[in-house]
mmCIF file of C-alpha atoms in Angstrom:
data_model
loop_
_atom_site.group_PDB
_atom_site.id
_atom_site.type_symbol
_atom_site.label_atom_id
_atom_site.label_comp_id
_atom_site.label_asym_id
_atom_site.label_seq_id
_atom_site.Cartn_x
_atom_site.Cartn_y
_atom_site.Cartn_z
ATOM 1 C CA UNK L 1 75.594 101.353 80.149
ATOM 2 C CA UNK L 2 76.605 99.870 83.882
ATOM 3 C CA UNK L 3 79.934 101.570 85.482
ATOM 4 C CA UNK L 4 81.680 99.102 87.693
ATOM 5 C CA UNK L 5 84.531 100.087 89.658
ATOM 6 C CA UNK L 6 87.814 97.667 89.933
ATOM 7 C CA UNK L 7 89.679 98.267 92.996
ATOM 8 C CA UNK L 8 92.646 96.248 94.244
ATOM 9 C CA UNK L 9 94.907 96.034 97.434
ATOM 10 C CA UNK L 10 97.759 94.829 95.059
ATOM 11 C CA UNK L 11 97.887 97.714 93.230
ATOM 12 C CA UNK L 12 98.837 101.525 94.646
ATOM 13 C CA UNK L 13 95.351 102.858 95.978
ATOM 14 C CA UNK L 14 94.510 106.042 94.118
ATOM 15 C CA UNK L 15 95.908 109.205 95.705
ATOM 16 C CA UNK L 16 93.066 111.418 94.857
ATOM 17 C CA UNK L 17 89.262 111.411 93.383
ATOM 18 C CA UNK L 18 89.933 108.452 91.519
ATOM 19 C CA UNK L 19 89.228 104.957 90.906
ATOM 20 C CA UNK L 20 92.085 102.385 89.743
ATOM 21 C CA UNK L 21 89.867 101.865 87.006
ATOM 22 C CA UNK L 22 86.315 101.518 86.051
ATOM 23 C CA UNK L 23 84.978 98.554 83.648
ATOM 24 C CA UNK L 24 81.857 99.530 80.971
ATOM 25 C CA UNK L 25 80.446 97.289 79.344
ATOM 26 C CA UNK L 26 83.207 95.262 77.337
ATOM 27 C CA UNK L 27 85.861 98.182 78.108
ATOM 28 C CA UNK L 28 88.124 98.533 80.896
ATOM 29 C CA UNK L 29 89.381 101.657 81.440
ATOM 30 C CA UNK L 30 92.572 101.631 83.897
ATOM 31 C CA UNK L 31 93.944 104.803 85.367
ATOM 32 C CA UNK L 32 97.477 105.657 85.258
ATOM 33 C CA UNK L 33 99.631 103.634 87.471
ATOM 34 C CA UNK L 34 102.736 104.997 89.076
ATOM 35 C CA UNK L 35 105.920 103.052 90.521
ATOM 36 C CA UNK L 36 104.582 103.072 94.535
ATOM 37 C CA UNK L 37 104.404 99.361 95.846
ATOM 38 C CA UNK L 38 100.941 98.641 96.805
ATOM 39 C CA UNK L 39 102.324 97.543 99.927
ATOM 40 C CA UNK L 40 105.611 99.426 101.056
ATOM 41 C CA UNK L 41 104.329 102.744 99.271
ATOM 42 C CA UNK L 42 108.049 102.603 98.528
ATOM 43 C CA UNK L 43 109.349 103.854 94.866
ATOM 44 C CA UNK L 44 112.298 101.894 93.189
ATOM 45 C CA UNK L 45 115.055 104.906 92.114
ATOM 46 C CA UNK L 46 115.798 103.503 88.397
ATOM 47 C CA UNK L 47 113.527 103.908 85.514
ATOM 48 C CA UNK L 48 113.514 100.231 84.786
ATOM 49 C CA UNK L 49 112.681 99.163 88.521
ATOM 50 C CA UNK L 50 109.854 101.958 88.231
ATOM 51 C CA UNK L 51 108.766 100.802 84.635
ATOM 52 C CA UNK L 52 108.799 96.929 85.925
ATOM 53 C CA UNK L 53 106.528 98.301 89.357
ATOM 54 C CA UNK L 54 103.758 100.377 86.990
ATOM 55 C CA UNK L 55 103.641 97.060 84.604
ATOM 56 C CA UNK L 56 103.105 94.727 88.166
ATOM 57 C CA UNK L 57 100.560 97.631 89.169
ATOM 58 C CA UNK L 58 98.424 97.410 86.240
ATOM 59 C CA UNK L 59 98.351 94.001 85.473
ATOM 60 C CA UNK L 60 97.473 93.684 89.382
ATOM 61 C CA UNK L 61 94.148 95.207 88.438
ATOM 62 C CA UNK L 62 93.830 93.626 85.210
ATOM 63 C CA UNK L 63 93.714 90.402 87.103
ATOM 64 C CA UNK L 64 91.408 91.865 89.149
ATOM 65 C CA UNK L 65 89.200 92.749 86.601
ATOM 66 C CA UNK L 66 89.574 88.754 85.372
ATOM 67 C CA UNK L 67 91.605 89.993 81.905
ATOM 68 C CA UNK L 68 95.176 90.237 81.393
ATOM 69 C CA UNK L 69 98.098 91.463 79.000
ATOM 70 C CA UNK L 70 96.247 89.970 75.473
ATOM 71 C CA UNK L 71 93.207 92.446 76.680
ATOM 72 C CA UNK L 72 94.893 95.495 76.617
ATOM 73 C CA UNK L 73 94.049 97.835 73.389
ATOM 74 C CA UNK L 74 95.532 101.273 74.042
ATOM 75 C CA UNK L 75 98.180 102.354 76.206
ATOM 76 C CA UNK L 76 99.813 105.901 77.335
ATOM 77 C CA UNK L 77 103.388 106.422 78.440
ATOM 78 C CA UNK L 78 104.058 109.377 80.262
ATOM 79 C CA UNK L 79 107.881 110.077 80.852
ATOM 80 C CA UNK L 80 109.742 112.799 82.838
ATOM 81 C CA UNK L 81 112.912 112.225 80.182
ATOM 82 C CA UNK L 82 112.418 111.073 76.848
ATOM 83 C CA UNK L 83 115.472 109.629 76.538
ATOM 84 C CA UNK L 84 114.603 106.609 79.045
ATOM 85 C CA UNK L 85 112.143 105.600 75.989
ATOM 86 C CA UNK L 86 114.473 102.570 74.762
ATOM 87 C CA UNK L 87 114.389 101.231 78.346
ATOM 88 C CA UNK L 88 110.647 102.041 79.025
ATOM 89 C CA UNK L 89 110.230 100.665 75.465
ATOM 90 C CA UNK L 90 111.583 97.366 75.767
ATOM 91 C CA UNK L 91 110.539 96.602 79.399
ATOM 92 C CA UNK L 92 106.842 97.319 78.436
ATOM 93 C CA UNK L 93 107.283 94.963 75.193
ATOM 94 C CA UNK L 94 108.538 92.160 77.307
ATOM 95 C CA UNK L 95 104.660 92.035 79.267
ATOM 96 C CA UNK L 96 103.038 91.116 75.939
ATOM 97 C CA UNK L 97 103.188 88.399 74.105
ATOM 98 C CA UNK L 98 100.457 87.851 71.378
ATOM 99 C CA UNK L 99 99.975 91.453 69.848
ATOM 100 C CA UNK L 100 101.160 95.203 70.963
ATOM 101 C CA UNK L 101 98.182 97.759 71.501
ATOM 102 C CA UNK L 102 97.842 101.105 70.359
ATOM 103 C CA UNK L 103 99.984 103.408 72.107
ATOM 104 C CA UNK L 104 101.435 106.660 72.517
ATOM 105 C CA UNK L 105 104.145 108.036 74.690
ATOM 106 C CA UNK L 106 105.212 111.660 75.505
ATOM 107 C CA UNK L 107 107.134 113.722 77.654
ATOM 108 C CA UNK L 108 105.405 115.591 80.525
ATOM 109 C CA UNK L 109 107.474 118.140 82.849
ATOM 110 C CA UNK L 110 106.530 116.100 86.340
ATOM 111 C CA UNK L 111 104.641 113.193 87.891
ATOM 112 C CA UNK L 112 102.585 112.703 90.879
ATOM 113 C CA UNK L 113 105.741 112.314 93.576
ATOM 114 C CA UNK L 114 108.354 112.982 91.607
ATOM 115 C CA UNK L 115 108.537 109.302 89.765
ATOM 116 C CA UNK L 116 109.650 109.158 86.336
ATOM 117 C CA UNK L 117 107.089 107.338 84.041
ATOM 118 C CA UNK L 118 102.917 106.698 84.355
ATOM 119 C CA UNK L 119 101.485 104.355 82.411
ATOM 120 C CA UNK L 120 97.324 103.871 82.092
ATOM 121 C CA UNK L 121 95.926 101.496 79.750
ATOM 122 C CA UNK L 122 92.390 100.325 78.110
ATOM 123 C CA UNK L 123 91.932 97.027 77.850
ATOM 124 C CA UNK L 124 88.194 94.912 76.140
ATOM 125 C CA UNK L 125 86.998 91.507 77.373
ATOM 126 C CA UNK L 126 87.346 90.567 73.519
ATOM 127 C CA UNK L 127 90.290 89.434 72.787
#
């Protein structure tokens, strides 16, 4: 079993001993993205600017990786406040378009800088 790592200049670079993600065989395997701008570093104040900038930052390296939304098979929401789950919610629904993956989303007491949701996915070559 080959590890590859995916890395991306449109997507955040990792801010520790990380790797965006790292492709196995068939199985991608993305790390969680947070709301920084892979350019600015800047992160947007509302939850559905910073929901919108994870979704841009992982499907940055799913293009990377040559897949895209219809690969994704799992997914894990992290949130700060619970009750921004119908925003986070529909805003994540609105990136997919043929099925919804797996997922799970909880509540967590912080973030890396302070940002208010983290998203990491798992996506397959088979669709």
């Amino acid at each position: 079993m080959a590890k590859q790592i995916i890395n991306t200049e449109q997507a955040p670079k990792a801010i520790g001993p990380y790797s965006q993600a790292v492709k196995t065989d068939n199985l991608l395997f993305i790390s969680g993205q947070i709301p920084v701008h892979p350019i600015t570093n800047s992160i947007p104040t509302t939850i559905e600017e910073q929901t919108h900038q994870v979704m841009k930052n992982i499907e940055a390296i799913l293009l990377e990786a040559k897949l895209n939304w219809d690969n994704v098979i799992k997914s894990t929401i992290y949130l700060t406040d619970m009750n921004d789950f119908t925003k986070v919610n529909d805003i994540y629904a609105s990136y997919f378009s043929n099925f919804f993956p797996a997922r799970e989303c909880v509540q967590v007491v912080a973030l890396p800088k302070n940002v208010s949701v983290e998203i990491s996915v798992i996506a397959s070559e088979e669709k």
